[in-house]
């Protein structure tokens, strides 16, 4: 069942249980990003786009004090229930500020949702102490291009070209994003742009992915059309995204570590 969008812009109503059960790989892959963050005992760390809180939970286990932020109230509520000792705030990544400066800002699988990316970079920079760290991973140039191209093609063939042309995600190249960071007060100390094919949960992997993450494209269409499009996309990407009996999303990640100058 598709979820409905409750606000303008990129704010969706998330089914947090489905997110944790079918899309748990989001946090699983984020766990090794914590190694790059290298949180220290007593540090104050912001988890930007904390989702259901699992990575904030892991960071706090390492002795840091964590504040999680997410623009979805459903995610914030779920995170508060799972990790009552951690503070989770309902705020936007492109419009936030805190009284106390952070030692580090950490962000996993969030920044591709933030179309106001320059404002987000400015907020992150303002939130950090001098020499504070920004460690992030999100979709880079080419991310999920097989799935998105198939989805756009299926929409256009049914007369929904305006829907197909919407700008939903920001998948920058490495040079674009590192330049933006440099122009906005950061020194980039690590950057990588790499493929990470990601195994999806079950036989309905692509369909579930589209229903969870493709909401912006599908939300206003009749139910039968949605089913038809989802089936069409699945058939189109079978050759590229189905291997040895498993569905994969063709994720391409941008991983960054930068220091506030
Ligand atoms: C990602 O994690 O790369 C992603 C997730 C949902 C939609 C688009 C990209």
mmCIF file of C-alpha atoms and ligand atoms in Angstrom:
data_model
loop_
_atom_site.group_PDB
_atom_site.id
_atom_site.type_symbol
_atom_site.label_atom_id
_atom_site.label_comp_id
_atom_site.label_asym_id
_atom_site.label_seq_id
_atom_site.Cartn_x
_atom_site.Cartn_y
_atom_site.Cartn_z
ATOM 1 C CA UNK A 1 0.000 0.000 0.000
ATOM 2 C CA UNK A 2 1.332 3.408 -0.871
ATOM 3 C CA UNK A 3 1.736 5.979 1.839
ATOM 4 C CA UNK A 4 0.405 9.455 1.360
ATOM 5 C CA UNK A 5 2.335 12.684 1.288
ATOM 6 C CA UNK A 6 1.311 15.035 4.049
ATOM 7 C CA UNK A 7 3.174 18.230 3.327
ATOM 8 C CA UNK A 8 4.501 20.122 0.362
ATOM 9 C CA UNK A 9 8.067 19.578 -0.624
ATOM 10 C CA UNK A 10 10.004 16.490 0.266
ATOM 11 C CA UNK A 11 8.188 15.460 3.360
ATOM 12 C CA UNK A 12 6.626 12.045 3.237
ATOM 13 C CA UNK A 13 4.563 9.938 5.557
ATOM 14 C CA UNK A 14 6.782 6.969 6.302
ATOM 15 C CA UNK A 15 5.662 3.518 7.392
ATOM 16 C CA UNK A 16 8.446 3.132 9.979
ATOM 17 C CA UNK A 17 7.774 -0.578 10.686
ATOM 18 C CA UNK A 18 7.984 -1.425 6.989
ATOM 19 C CA UNK A 19 11.064 0.786 6.742
ATOM 20 C CA UNK A 20 12.815 -1.159 9.498
ATOM 21 C CA UNK A 21 11.685 -4.609 8.320
ATOM 22 C CA UNK A 22 12.108 -4.307 4.523
ATOM 23 C CA UNK A 23 14.697 -1.560 4.234
ATOM 24 C CA UNK A 24 16.905 -2.282 7.240
ATOM 25 C CA UNK A 25 19.918 -2.245 4.893
ATOM 26 C CA UNK A 26 19.825 1.569 5.121
ATOM 27 C CA UNK A 27 21.067 1.496 8.718
ATOM 28 C CA UNK A 28 23.136 -1.668 8.180
ATOM 29 C CA UNK A 29 25.275 0.019 5.533
ATOM 30 C CA UNK A 30 25.465 3.175 7.650
ATOM 31 C CA UNK A 31 27.162 1.303 10.483
ATOM 32 C CA UNK A 32 30.600 1.358 8.829
ATOM 33 C CA UNK A 33 30.201 5.100 8.205
ATOM 34 C CA UNK A 34 30.408 5.386 11.990
ATOM 35 C CA UNK A 35 34.008 4.111 11.728
ATOM 36 C CA UNK A 36 34.801 7.128 9.543
ATOM 37 C CA UNK A 37 33.050 9.388 12.067
ATOM 38 C CA UNK A 38 35.137 7.866 14.868
ATOM 39 C CA UNK A 39 32.980 9.216 17.715
ATOM 40 C CA UNK A 40 34.777 9.882 20.986
ATOM 41 C CA UNK A 41 33.556 9.628 24.556
ATOM 42 C CA UNK A 42 31.869 12.873 25.610
ATOM 43 C CA UNK A 43 31.584 14.386 22.114
ATOM 44 C CA UNK A 44 28.336 16.048 21.040
ATOM 45 C CA UNK A 45 27.208 14.665 17.688
ATOM 46 C CA UNK A 46 24.249 15.530 15.475
ATOM 47 C CA UNK A 47 22.707 12.709 13.429
ATOM 48 C CA UNK A 48 21.149 14.568 10.499
ATOM 49 C CA UNK A 49 18.296 12.481 9.104
ATOM 50 C CA UNK A 50 18.287 10.037 11.985
ATOM 51 C CA UNK A 51 15.320 7.995 10.673
ATOM 52 C CA UNK A 52 14.251 5.380 13.184
ATOM 53 C CA UNK A 53 17.317 6.114 15.301
ATOM 54 C CA UNK A 54 19.448 2.980 14.900
ATOM 55 C CA UNK A 55 22.675 4.756 13.959
ATOM 56 C CA UNK A 56 22.197 7.406 16.658
ATOM 57 C CA UNK A 57 21.814 4.442 19.050
ATOM 58 C CA UNK A 58 25.128 2.945 17.861
ATOM 59 C CA UNK A 59 26.945 6.294 18.114
ATOM 60 C CA UNK A 60 25.677 6.821 21.653
ATOM 61 C CA UNK A 61 26.889 3.314 22.597
ATOM 62 C CA UNK A 62 30.393 4.594 21.847
ATOM 63 C CA UNK A 63 30.079 7.196 24.590
ATOM 64 C CA UNK A 64 29.158 10.273 22.560
ATOM 65 C CA UNK A 65 26.091 12.384 23.335
ATOM 66 C CA UNK A 66 23.859 12.316 20.258
ATOM 67 C CA UNK A 67 20.985 14.469 19.082
ATOM 68 C CA UNK A 68 18.983 13.083 16.152
ATOM 69 C CA UNK A 69 17.087 15.255 13.706
ATOM 70 C CA UNK A 70 14.561 14.185 11.076
ATOM 71 C CA UNK A 71 11.912 15.967 9.008
ATOM 72 C CA UNK A 72 9.453 13.096 9.371
ATOM 73 C CA UNK A 73 7.383 13.097 12.552
ATOM 74 C CA UNK A 74 6.718 9.353 12.131
ATOM 75 C CA UNK A 75 10.465 8.691 12.091
ATOM 76 C CA UNK A 76 11.049 10.960 15.101
ATOM 77 C CA UNK A 77 8.297 9.220 17.078
ATOM 78 C CA UNK A 78 9.613 5.775 16.222
ATOM 79 C CA UNK A 79 13.192 6.796 17.141
ATOM 80 C CA UNK A 80 12.033 8.267 20.477
ATOM 81 C CA UNK A 81 10.231 5.013 21.309
ATOM 82 C CA UNK A 82 13.214 2.845 20.376
ATOM 83 C CA UNK A 83 15.871 5.030 22.023
ATOM 84 C CA UNK A 84 14.243 6.984 24.877
ATOM 85 C CA UNK A 85 17.624 8.119 26.227
ATOM 86 C CA UNK A 86 18.399 10.046 23.005
ATOM 87 C CA UNK A 87 16.884 13.385 22.020
ATOM 88 C CA UNK A 88 15.275 13.386 18.554
ATOM 89 C CA UNK A 89 14.047 16.654 17.039
ATOM 90 C CA UNK A 90 11.568 17.213 14.234
ATOM 91 C CA UNK A 91 13.411 19.658 11.948
ATOM 92 C CA UNK A 92 14.431 20.111 8.323
ATOM 93 C CA UNK A 93 18.007 19.491 7.193
ATOM 94 C CA UNK A 94 18.000 22.805 5.297
ATOM 95 C CA UNK A 95 16.590 24.864 8.185
ATOM 96 C CA UNK A 96 17.942 24.069 11.640
ATOM 97 C CA UNK A 97 20.146 25.586 14.313
ATOM 98 C CA UNK A 98 21.197 24.694 17.861
ATOM 99 C CA UNK A 99 22.500 26.750 20.767
ATOM 100 C CA UNK A 100 25.440 24.456 21.478
ATOM 101 C CA UNK A 101 28.010 23.732 18.750
ATOM 102 C CA UNK A 102 28.584 20.108 17.746
ATOM 103 C CA UNK A 103 31.878 18.233 17.542
ATOM 104 C CA UNK A 104 30.555 16.419 14.478
ATOM 105 C CA UNK A 105 27.572 16.196 12.151
ATOM 106 C CA UNK A 106 26.854 12.706 10.827
ATOM 107 C CA UNK A 107 24.404 11.901 8.041
ATOM 108 C CA UNK A 108 23.535 8.611 6.370
ATOM 109 C CA UNK A 109 21.210 8.185 3.360
ATOM 110 C CA UNK A 110 19.527 11.539 3.863
ATOM 111 C CA UNK A 111 21.136 14.324 1.878
ATOM 112 C CA UNK A 112 19.852 13.091 -1.500
ATOM 113 C CA UNK A 113 16.357 14.058 -0.251
ATOM 114 C CA UNK A 114 17.436 17.642 0.466
ATOM 115 C CA UNK A 115 16.945 19.731 -2.673
ATOM 116 C CA UNK A 116 17.899 22.895 -0.808
ATOM 117 C CA UNK A 117 21.393 21.450 -0.446
ATOM 118 C CA UNK A 118 23.262 24.759 -0.199
ATOM 119 C CA UNK A 119 21.140 25.821 2.759
ATOM 120 C CA UNK A 120 21.730 22.412 4.320
ATOM 121 C CA UNK A 121 25.509 22.803 3.957
ATOM 122 C CA UNK A 122 25.280 26.275 5.553
ATOM 123 C CA UNK A 123 23.241 24.907 8.498
ATOM 124 C CA UNK A 124 25.730 22.052 8.970
ATOM 125 C CA UNK A 125 28.678 24.439 8.935
ATOM 126 C CA UNK A 126 26.962 26.797 11.425
ATOM 127 C CA UNK A 127 26.154 23.898 13.729
ATOM 128 C CA UNK A 128 29.800 22.803 14.025
ATOM 129 C CA UNK A 129 32.626 23.943 16.275
ATOM 130 C CA UNK A 130 35.767 25.173 14.478
ATOM 131 C CA UNK A 131 37.556 21.963 13.316
ATOM 132 C CA UNK A 132 34.274 20.089 13.751
ATOM 133 C CA UNK A 133 33.739 17.092 11.426
ATOM 134 C CA UNK A 134 31.077 16.516 8.806
ATOM 135 C CA UNK A 135 30.788 12.840 7.831
ATOM 136 C CA UNK A 136 28.116 11.841 5.348
ATOM 137 C CA UNK A 137 27.043 9.235 2.854
ATOM 138 C CA UNK A 138 24.205 9.588 0.362
ATOM 139 C CA UNK A 139 23.253 8.918 -3.242
ATOM 140 C CA UNK A 140 25.788 10.245 -5.743
ATOM 141 C CA UNK A 141 25.617 10.867 -9.465
ATOM 142 C CA UNK A 142 24.112 7.853 -11.247
ATOM 143 C CA UNK A 143 22.350 6.541 -8.132
ATOM 144 C CA UNK A 144 19.518 4.051 -8.846
ATOM 145 C CA UNK A 145 19.631 5.142 -12.489
ATOM 146 C CA UNK A 146 18.329 1.801 -13.852
ATOM 147 C CA UNK A 147 15.276 1.959 -11.583
ATOM 148 C CA UNK A 148 14.613 5.667 -12.136
ATOM 149 C CA UNK A 149 15.036 5.499 -15.916
ATOM 150 C CA UNK A 150 12.621 2.570 -16.076
ATOM 151 C CA UNK A 151 10.130 4.395 -13.846
ATOM 152 C CA UNK A 152 10.302 7.566 -15.948
ATOM 153 C CA UNK A 153 9.929 5.538 -19.117
ATOM 154 C CA UNK A 154 6.869 3.710 -17.738
ATOM 155 C CA UNK A 155 5.318 7.042 -16.661
ATOM 156 C CA UNK A 156 5.981 8.767 -20.013
ATOM 157 C CA UNK A 157 4.528 5.887 -22.027
ATOM 158 C CA UNK A 158 1.293 6.309 -20.065
ATOM 159 C CA UNK A 159 1.153 10.073 -20.628
ATOM 160 C CA UNK A 160 2.585 11.168 -17.256
ATOM 161 C CA UNK A 161 5.647 13.001 -18.570
ATOM 162 C CA UNK A 162 5.209 15.948 -16.190
ATOM 163 C CA UNK A 163 5.225 13.561 -13.256
ATOM 164 C CA UNK A 164 8.310 11.858 -14.694
ATOM 165 C CA UNK A 165 10.105 15.225 -15.010
ATOM 166 C CA UNK A 166 9.725 16.162 -11.321
ATOM 167 C CA UNK A 167 12.920 16.810 -9.440
ATOM 168 C CA UNK A 168 12.797 14.516 -6.435
ATOM 169 C CA UNK A 169 16.385 13.738 -5.444
ATOM 170 C CA UNK A 170 19.810 15.388 -5.492
ATOM 171 C CA UNK A 171 22.551 13.019 -6.641
ATOM 172 C CA UNK A 172 25.651 15.206 -7.103
ATOM 173 C CA UNK A 173 28.970 14.209 -8.593
ATOM 174 C CA UNK A 174 31.978 14.083 -6.299
ATOM 175 C CA UNK A 175 33.493 17.260 -7.759
ATOM 176 C CA UNK A 176 30.219 19.180 -7.501
ATOM 177 C CA UNK A 177 29.658 18.331 -3.846
ATOM 178 C CA UNK A 178 33.253 18.703 -2.670
ATOM 179 C CA UNK A 179 33.450 22.107 -4.434
ATOM 180 C CA UNK A 180 30.273 23.196 -2.669
ATOM 181 C CA UNK A 181 31.760 22.164 0.665
ATOM 182 C CA UNK A 182 34.976 24.034 -0.082
ATOM 183 C CA UNK A 183 33.027 27.155 -1.046
ATOM 184 C CA UNK A 184 31.100 26.951 2.212
ATOM 185 C CA UNK A 185 33.805 26.776 4.840
ATOM 186 C CA UNK A 186 34.959 23.132 4.752
ATOM 187 C CA UNK A 187 38.204 21.327 3.984
ATOM 188 C CA UNK A 188 37.384 17.964 2.423
ATOM 189 C CA UNK A 189 39.612 15.276 3.912
ATOM 190 C CA UNK A 190 38.021 12.223 2.294
ATOM 191 C CA UNK A 191 35.694 11.734 -0.666
ATOM 192 C CA UNK A 192 34.667 8.622 -2.577
ATOM 193 C CA UNK A 193 32.057 7.939 -5.267
ATOM 194 C CA UNK A 194 31.415 4.218 -5.603
ATOM 195 C CA UNK A 195 28.896 1.604 -6.739
ATOM 196 C CA UNK A 196 27.160 -0.357 -4.030
ATOM 197 C CA UNK A 197 24.617 -2.782 -5.422
ATOM 198 C CA UNK A 198 22.250 -3.367 -2.553
ATOM 199 C CA UNK A 199 20.291 -6.560 -2.101
ATOM 200 C CA UNK A 200 16.590 -5.942 -1.523
ATOM 201 C CA UNK A 201 14.559 -7.862 0.991
ATOM 202 C CA UNK A 202 12.564 -10.462 -0.941
ATOM 203 C CA UNK A 203 10.835 -11.551 -4.190
ATOM 204 C CA UNK A 204 9.033 -8.207 -4.254
ATOM 205 C CA UNK A 205 12.249 -6.242 -3.783
ATOM 206 C CA UNK A 206 11.850 -3.763 -6.639
ATOM 207 C CA UNK A 207 8.106 -3.354 -6.084
ATOM 208 C CA UNK A 208 8.617 -2.696 -2.380
ATOM 209 C CA UNK A 209 11.440 -0.258 -3.101
ATOM 210 C CA UNK A 210 9.225 1.705 -5.499
ATOM 211 C CA UNK A 211 6.336 1.750 -3.063
ATOM 212 C CA UNK A 212 8.524 2.975 -0.210
ATOM 213 C CA UNK A 213 10.781 5.414 -2.047
ATOM 214 C CA UNK A 214 8.997 6.221 -5.320
ATOM 215 C CA UNK A 215 6.017 7.872 -3.656
ATOM 216 C CA UNK A 216 6.549 11.259 -5.274
ATOM 217 C CA UNK A 217 6.179 9.755 -8.700
ATOM 218 C CA UNK A 218 3.288 7.427 -7.922
ATOM 219 C CA UNK A 219 1.192 9.118 -5.258
ATOM 220 C CA UNK A 220 -1.457 10.793 -7.433
ATOM 221 C CA UNK A 221 -2.007 8.010 -9.916
ATOM 222 C CA UNK A 222 -4.978 5.617 -9.915
ATOM 223 C CA UNK A 223 -4.321 2.423 -7.970
ATOM 224 C CA UNK A 224 -4.490 0.181 -11.069
ATOM 225 C CA UNK A 225 -2.063 2.450 -12.921
ATOM 226 C CA UNK A 226 0.377 2.258 -10.020
ATOM 227 C CA UNK A 227 0.275 -1.543 -10.091
ATOM 228 C CA UNK A 228 0.704 -1.502 -13.843
ATOM 229 C CA UNK A 229 3.703 0.863 -13.652
ATOM 230 C CA UNK A 230 5.347 -1.071 -10.825
ATOM 231 C CA UNK A 231 5.005 -4.319 -12.834
ATOM 232 C CA UNK A 232 6.366 -2.563 -15.918
ATOM 233 C CA UNK A 233 9.426 -1.244 -14.024
ATOM 234 C CA UNK A 234 10.088 -4.668 -12.546
ATOM 235 C CA UNK A 235 10.116 -6.219 -16.017
ATOM 236 C CA UNK A 236 12.336 -3.469 -17.444
ATOM 237 C CA UNK A 237 15.010 -3.819 -14.759
ATOM 238 C CA UNK A 238 14.918 -7.625 -14.501
ATOM 239 C CA UNK A 239 17.958 -7.923 -16.763
ATOM 240 C CA UNK A 240 20.077 -5.416 -14.799
ATOM 241 C CA UNK A 241 18.759 -5.677 -11.232
ATOM 242 C CA UNK A 242 17.838 -9.370 -10.764
ATOM 243 C CA UNK A 243 20.768 -11.703 -10.173
ATOM 244 C CA UNK A 244 20.900 -15.263 -8.852
ATOM 245 C CA UNK A 245 17.299 -15.112 -7.693
ATOM 246 C CA UNK A 246 17.702 -11.787 -5.821
ATOM 247 C CA UNK A 247 16.667 -8.219 -6.537
ATOM 248 C CA UNK A 248 19.240 -5.447 -6.178
ATOM 249 C CA UNK A 249 19.009 -1.646 -6.187
ATOM 250 C CA UNK A 250 21.797 -0.044 -8.236
ATOM 251 C CA UNK A 251 22.941 2.299 -5.505
ATOM 252 C CA UNK A 252 25.878 4.632 -6.115
ATOM 253 C CA UNK A 253 27.163 6.319 -2.983
ATOM 254 C CA UNK A 254 28.997 9.530 -2.257
ATOM 255 C CA UNK A 255 30.936 9.283 0.978
ATOM 256 C CA UNK A 256 32.473 12.432 2.411
ATOM 257 C CA UNK A 257 34.475 13.534 5.428
ATOM 258 C CA UNK A 258 35.161 17.257 5.824
ATOM 259 C CA UNK A 259 36.418 19.553 8.546
ATOM 260 C CA UNK A 260 35.099 23.039 9.316
ATOM 261 C CA UNK A 261 37.922 25.497 8.679
HETATM 262 C C1 LIG B 1 19.291 6.056 -1.585
HETATM 263 O O1 LIG B 1 19.494 5.686 -0.428
HETATM 264 O O2 LIG B 1 20.189 6.177 -2.392
HETATM 265 C C2 LIG B 1 17.901 6.367 -2.024
HETATM 266 C C3 LIG B 1 16.846 5.961 -1.255
HETATM 267 C C4 LIG B 1 15.592 6.284 -1.665
HETATM 268 C C5 LIG B 1 15.386 6.975 -2.823
HETATM 269 C C6 LIG B 1 16.446 7.360 -3.595
HETATM 270 C C7 LIG B 1 17.717 7.050 -3.190
#
